[in-house]
Short mmCIF file of C-alpha atoms in Angstrom, two decimals:
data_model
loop_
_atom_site.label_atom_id
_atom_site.label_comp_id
_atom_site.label_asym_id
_atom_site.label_seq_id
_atom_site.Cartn_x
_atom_site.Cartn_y
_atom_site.Cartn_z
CA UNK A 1 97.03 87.41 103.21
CA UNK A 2 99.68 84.65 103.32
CA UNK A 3 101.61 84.16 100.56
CA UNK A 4 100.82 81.30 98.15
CA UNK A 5 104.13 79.77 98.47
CA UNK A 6 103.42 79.39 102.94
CA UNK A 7 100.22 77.67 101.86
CA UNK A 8 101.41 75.00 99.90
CA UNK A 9 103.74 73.78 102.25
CA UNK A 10 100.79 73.59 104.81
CA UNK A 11 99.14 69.88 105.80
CA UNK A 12 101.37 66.88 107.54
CA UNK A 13 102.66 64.56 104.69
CA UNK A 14 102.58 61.07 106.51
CA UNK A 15 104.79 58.42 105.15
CA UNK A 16 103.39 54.98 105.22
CA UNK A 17 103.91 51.18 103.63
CA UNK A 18 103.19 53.14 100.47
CA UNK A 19 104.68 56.18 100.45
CA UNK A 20 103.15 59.34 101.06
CA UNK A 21 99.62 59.23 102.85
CA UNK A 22 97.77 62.41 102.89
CA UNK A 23 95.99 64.09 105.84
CA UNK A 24 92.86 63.94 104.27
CA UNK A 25 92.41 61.34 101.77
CA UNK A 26 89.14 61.52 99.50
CA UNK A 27 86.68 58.99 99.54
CA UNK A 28 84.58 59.97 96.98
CA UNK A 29 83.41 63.33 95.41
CA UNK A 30 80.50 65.37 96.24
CA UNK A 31 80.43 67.85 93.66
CA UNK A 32 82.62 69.93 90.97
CA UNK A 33 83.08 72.21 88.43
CA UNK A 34 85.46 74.28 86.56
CA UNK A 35 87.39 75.36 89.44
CA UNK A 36 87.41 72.09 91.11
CA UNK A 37 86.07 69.76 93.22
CA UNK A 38 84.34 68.60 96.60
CA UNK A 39 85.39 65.23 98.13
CA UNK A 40 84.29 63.42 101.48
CA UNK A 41 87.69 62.63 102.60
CA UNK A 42 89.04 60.67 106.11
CA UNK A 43 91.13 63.25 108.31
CA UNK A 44 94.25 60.68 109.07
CA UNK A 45 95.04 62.22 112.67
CA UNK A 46 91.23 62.20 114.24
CA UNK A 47 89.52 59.30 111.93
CA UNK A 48 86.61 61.49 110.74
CA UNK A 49 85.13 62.14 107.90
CA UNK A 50 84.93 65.75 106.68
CA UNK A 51 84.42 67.51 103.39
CA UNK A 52 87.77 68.45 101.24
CA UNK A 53 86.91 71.26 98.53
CA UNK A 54 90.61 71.17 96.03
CA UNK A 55 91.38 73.40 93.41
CA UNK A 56 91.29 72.18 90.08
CA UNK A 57 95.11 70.99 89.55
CA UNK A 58 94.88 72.58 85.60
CA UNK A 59 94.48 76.26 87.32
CA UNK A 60 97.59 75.85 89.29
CA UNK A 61 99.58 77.98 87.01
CA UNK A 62 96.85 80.90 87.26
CA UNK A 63 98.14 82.59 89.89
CA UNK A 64 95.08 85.19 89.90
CA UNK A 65 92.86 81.95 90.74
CA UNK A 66 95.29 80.65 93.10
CA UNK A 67 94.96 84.08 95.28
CA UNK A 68 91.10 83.98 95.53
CA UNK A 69 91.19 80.38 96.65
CA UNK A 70 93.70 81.49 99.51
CA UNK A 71 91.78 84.39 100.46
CA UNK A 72 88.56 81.93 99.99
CA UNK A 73 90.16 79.56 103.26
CA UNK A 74 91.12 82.45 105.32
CA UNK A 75 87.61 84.53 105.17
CA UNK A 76 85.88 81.26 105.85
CA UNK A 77 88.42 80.25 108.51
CA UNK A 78 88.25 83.92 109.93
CA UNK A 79 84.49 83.95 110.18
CA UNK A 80 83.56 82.27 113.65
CA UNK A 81 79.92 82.27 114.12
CA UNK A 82 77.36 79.20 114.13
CA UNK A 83 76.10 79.71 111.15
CA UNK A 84 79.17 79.57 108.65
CA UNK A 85 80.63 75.87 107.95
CA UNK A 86 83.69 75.95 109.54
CA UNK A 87 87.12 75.09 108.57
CA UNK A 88 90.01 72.54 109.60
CA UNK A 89 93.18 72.80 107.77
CA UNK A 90 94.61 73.37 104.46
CA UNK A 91 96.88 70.78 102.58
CA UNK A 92 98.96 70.97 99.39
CA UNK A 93 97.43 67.62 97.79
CA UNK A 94 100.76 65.26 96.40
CA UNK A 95 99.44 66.10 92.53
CA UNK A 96 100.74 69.98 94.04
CA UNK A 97 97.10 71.04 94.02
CA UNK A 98 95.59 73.04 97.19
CA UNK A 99 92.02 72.37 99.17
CA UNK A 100 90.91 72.74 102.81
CA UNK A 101 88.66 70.76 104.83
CA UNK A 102 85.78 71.72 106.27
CA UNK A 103 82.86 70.33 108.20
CA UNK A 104 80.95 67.90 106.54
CA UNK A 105 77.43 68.75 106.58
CA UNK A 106 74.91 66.02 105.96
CA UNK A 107 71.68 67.05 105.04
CA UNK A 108 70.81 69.06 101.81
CA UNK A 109 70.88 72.72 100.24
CA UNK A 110 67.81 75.42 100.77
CA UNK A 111 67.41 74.77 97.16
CA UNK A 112 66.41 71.16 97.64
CA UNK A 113 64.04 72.44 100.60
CA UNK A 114 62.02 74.59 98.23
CA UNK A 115 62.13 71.94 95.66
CA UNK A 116 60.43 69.80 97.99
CA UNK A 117 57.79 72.03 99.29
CA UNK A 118 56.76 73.20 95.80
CA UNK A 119 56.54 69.51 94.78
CA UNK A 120 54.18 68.70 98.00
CA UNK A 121 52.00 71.65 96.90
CA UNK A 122 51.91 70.57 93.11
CA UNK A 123 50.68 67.16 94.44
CA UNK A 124 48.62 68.98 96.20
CA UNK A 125 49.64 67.56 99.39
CA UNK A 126 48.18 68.54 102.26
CA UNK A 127 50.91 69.96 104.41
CA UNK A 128 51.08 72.40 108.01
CA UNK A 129 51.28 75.54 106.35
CA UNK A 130 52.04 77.15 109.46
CA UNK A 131 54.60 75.33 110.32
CA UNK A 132 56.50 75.14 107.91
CA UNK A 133 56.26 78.67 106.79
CA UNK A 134 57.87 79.33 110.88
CA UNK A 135 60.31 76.40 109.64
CA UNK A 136 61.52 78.35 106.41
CA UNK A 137 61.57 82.10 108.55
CA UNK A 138 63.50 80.55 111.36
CA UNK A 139 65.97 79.10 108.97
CA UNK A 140 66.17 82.63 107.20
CA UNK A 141 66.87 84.90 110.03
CA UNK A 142 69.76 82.30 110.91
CA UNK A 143 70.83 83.11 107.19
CA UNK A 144 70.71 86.72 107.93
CA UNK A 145 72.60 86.47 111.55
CA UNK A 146 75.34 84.86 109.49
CA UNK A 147 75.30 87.83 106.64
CA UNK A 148 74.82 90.22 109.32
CA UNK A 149 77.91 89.08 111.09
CA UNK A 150 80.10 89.07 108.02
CA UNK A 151 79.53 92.43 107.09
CA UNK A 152 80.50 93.44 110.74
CA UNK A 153 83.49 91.94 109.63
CA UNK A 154 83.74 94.14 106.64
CA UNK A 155 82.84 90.82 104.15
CA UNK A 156 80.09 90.57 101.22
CA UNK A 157 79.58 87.20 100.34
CA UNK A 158 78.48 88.02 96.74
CA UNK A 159 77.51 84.97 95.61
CA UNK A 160 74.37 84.43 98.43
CA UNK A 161 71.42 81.95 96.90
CA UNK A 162 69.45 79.05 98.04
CA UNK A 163 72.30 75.97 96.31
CA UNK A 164 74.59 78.02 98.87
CA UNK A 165 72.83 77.32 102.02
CA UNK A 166 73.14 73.81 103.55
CA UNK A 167 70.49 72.77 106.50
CA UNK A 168 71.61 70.15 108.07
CA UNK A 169 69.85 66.18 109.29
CA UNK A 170 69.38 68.34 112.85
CA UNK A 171 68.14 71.68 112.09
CA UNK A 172 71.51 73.66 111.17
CA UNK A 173 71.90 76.07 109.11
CA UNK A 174 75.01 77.19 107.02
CA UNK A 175 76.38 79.80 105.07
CA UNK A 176 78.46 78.23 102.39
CA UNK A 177 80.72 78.73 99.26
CA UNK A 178 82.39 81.97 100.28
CA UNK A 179 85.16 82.10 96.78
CA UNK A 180 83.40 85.24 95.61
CA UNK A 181 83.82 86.86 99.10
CA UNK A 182 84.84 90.30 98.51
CA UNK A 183 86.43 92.18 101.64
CA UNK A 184 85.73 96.02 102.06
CA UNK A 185 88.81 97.37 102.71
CA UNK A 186 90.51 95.25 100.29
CA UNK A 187 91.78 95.99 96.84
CA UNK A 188 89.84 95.60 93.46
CA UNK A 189 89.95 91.73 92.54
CA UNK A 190 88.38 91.58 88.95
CA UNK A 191 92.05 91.15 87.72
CA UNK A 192 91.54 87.85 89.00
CA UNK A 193 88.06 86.93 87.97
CA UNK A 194 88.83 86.27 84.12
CA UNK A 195 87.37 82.35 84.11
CA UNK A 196 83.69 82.19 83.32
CA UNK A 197 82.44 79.27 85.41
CA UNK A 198 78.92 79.45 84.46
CA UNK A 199 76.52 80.20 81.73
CA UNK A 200 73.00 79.80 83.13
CA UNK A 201 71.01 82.59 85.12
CA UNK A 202 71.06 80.16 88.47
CA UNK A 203 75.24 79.52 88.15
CA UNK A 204 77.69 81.45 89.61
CA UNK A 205 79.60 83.66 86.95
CA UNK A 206 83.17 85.62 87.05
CA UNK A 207 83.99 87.73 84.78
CA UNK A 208 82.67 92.30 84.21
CA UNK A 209 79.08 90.87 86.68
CA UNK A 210 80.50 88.81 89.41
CA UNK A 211 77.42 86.40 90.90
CA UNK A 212 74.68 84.26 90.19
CA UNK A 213 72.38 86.33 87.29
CA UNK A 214 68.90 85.70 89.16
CA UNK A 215 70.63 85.99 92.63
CA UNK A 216 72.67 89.20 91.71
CA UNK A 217 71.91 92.75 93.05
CA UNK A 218 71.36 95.53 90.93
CA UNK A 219 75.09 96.94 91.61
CA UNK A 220 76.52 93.19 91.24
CA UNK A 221 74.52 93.26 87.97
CA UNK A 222 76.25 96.60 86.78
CA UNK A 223 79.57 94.99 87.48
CA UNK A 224 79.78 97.62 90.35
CA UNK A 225 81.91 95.07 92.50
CA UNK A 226 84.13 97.77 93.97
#
């Protein structure tokens, strides 16, 4: 990996009628939590809109943190296939804070999809059963093609559960959220997973079990994360 130090120098620092003008400059925020945050943000140099995940600027000084966030960008940048959101560029924010961009998907998660269809049947709403049940397989083998093709690439996601996959307005599917990525050739990381980020069974965890509780397998369970 890069060092920490190359990364926050990375992302053009434009200077404008009021100083500094960022890259990508958040419009608003899509979602956070302990570690930090999601933003819609405007990419300065191509005008479009694109989704800006930042570290939480209080965890800059936990260096641990600060390594899985870098190796977060490059597994995610490093993993080229159609079914993992892609990346654009990394920036050092002006608070001295890092995120990336990333394609901004527009459409909702595989949990919201379930949601839905249980809802329909509780109303009992009468729905193609058919078709949607070819719907929902189609959009799990694409899950699997994506899994598949990261452990060619000698990476576990570790963290894989429905509030992870996005499907987008048009049909596509991505992998998402790869920050508990483990690679298999690389060294233990639980030094670095010391920040609980979750309590409930359906929210990702660090700590001895690294995962979601009711997503976890057995060996994630164990704390067998080796």
């Amino acid at each position: 990996l890069s060092s920490i130090d190359s990364f926050l120098k990375i992302g053009e620092r434009i200077e404008g009628e009021d100083g500094i003008r960022r890259r990508y400059s958040p419009l608003g925020q899509l979602a956070g939590g302990s570690m930090g945050q999601i933003y819609v943000a405007r990419e300065s140099d191509l005008n479009r809109k694109v989704a800006f995940k930042q570290i939480a600027h209080k965890l800059g000084e936990h260096q641990g943190l600060i390594r899985r966030f870098v190796q977060e960008v490059q597994i995610t940048a490093q993993l080229d296939h159609p079914n993992i959101v892609p990346v654009y560029g990394v920036e050092a924010t002006p608070e001295g804070s890092l995120g990336y961009a990333m394609k901004l998907i527009n459409g909702k998660t595989f949990e919201d999809v379930v949601k839905a269809v249980r809802a329909r049947h509780a109303q009992d709403e009468r729905v193609p059963v058919v078709r949607e049940l070819m719907e929902r397989l189609n959009l799990f083998l694409r899950v699997c093609d994506a899994v598949n093709y990261a452990h060619s690439r000698g990476v576990i996601h570790r963290d894989l559960k429905p509030a992870n996959i996005m499907v987008g307005a048009y049909g596509e599917v991505y992998v998402m959220d790869w920050g508990l990525a483990r690679l298999l050739d690389g060294p233990n990381d639980q030094e670095s997973l010391d920040l609980i980020a979750g309590s409930s069974k359906d929210s990702t965890q660090l700590g001895d079990a690294v995962g979601t509780p009711a997503y976890m397998a057995p060996e994630q369970a164990r704390g067998l994360n080796e």
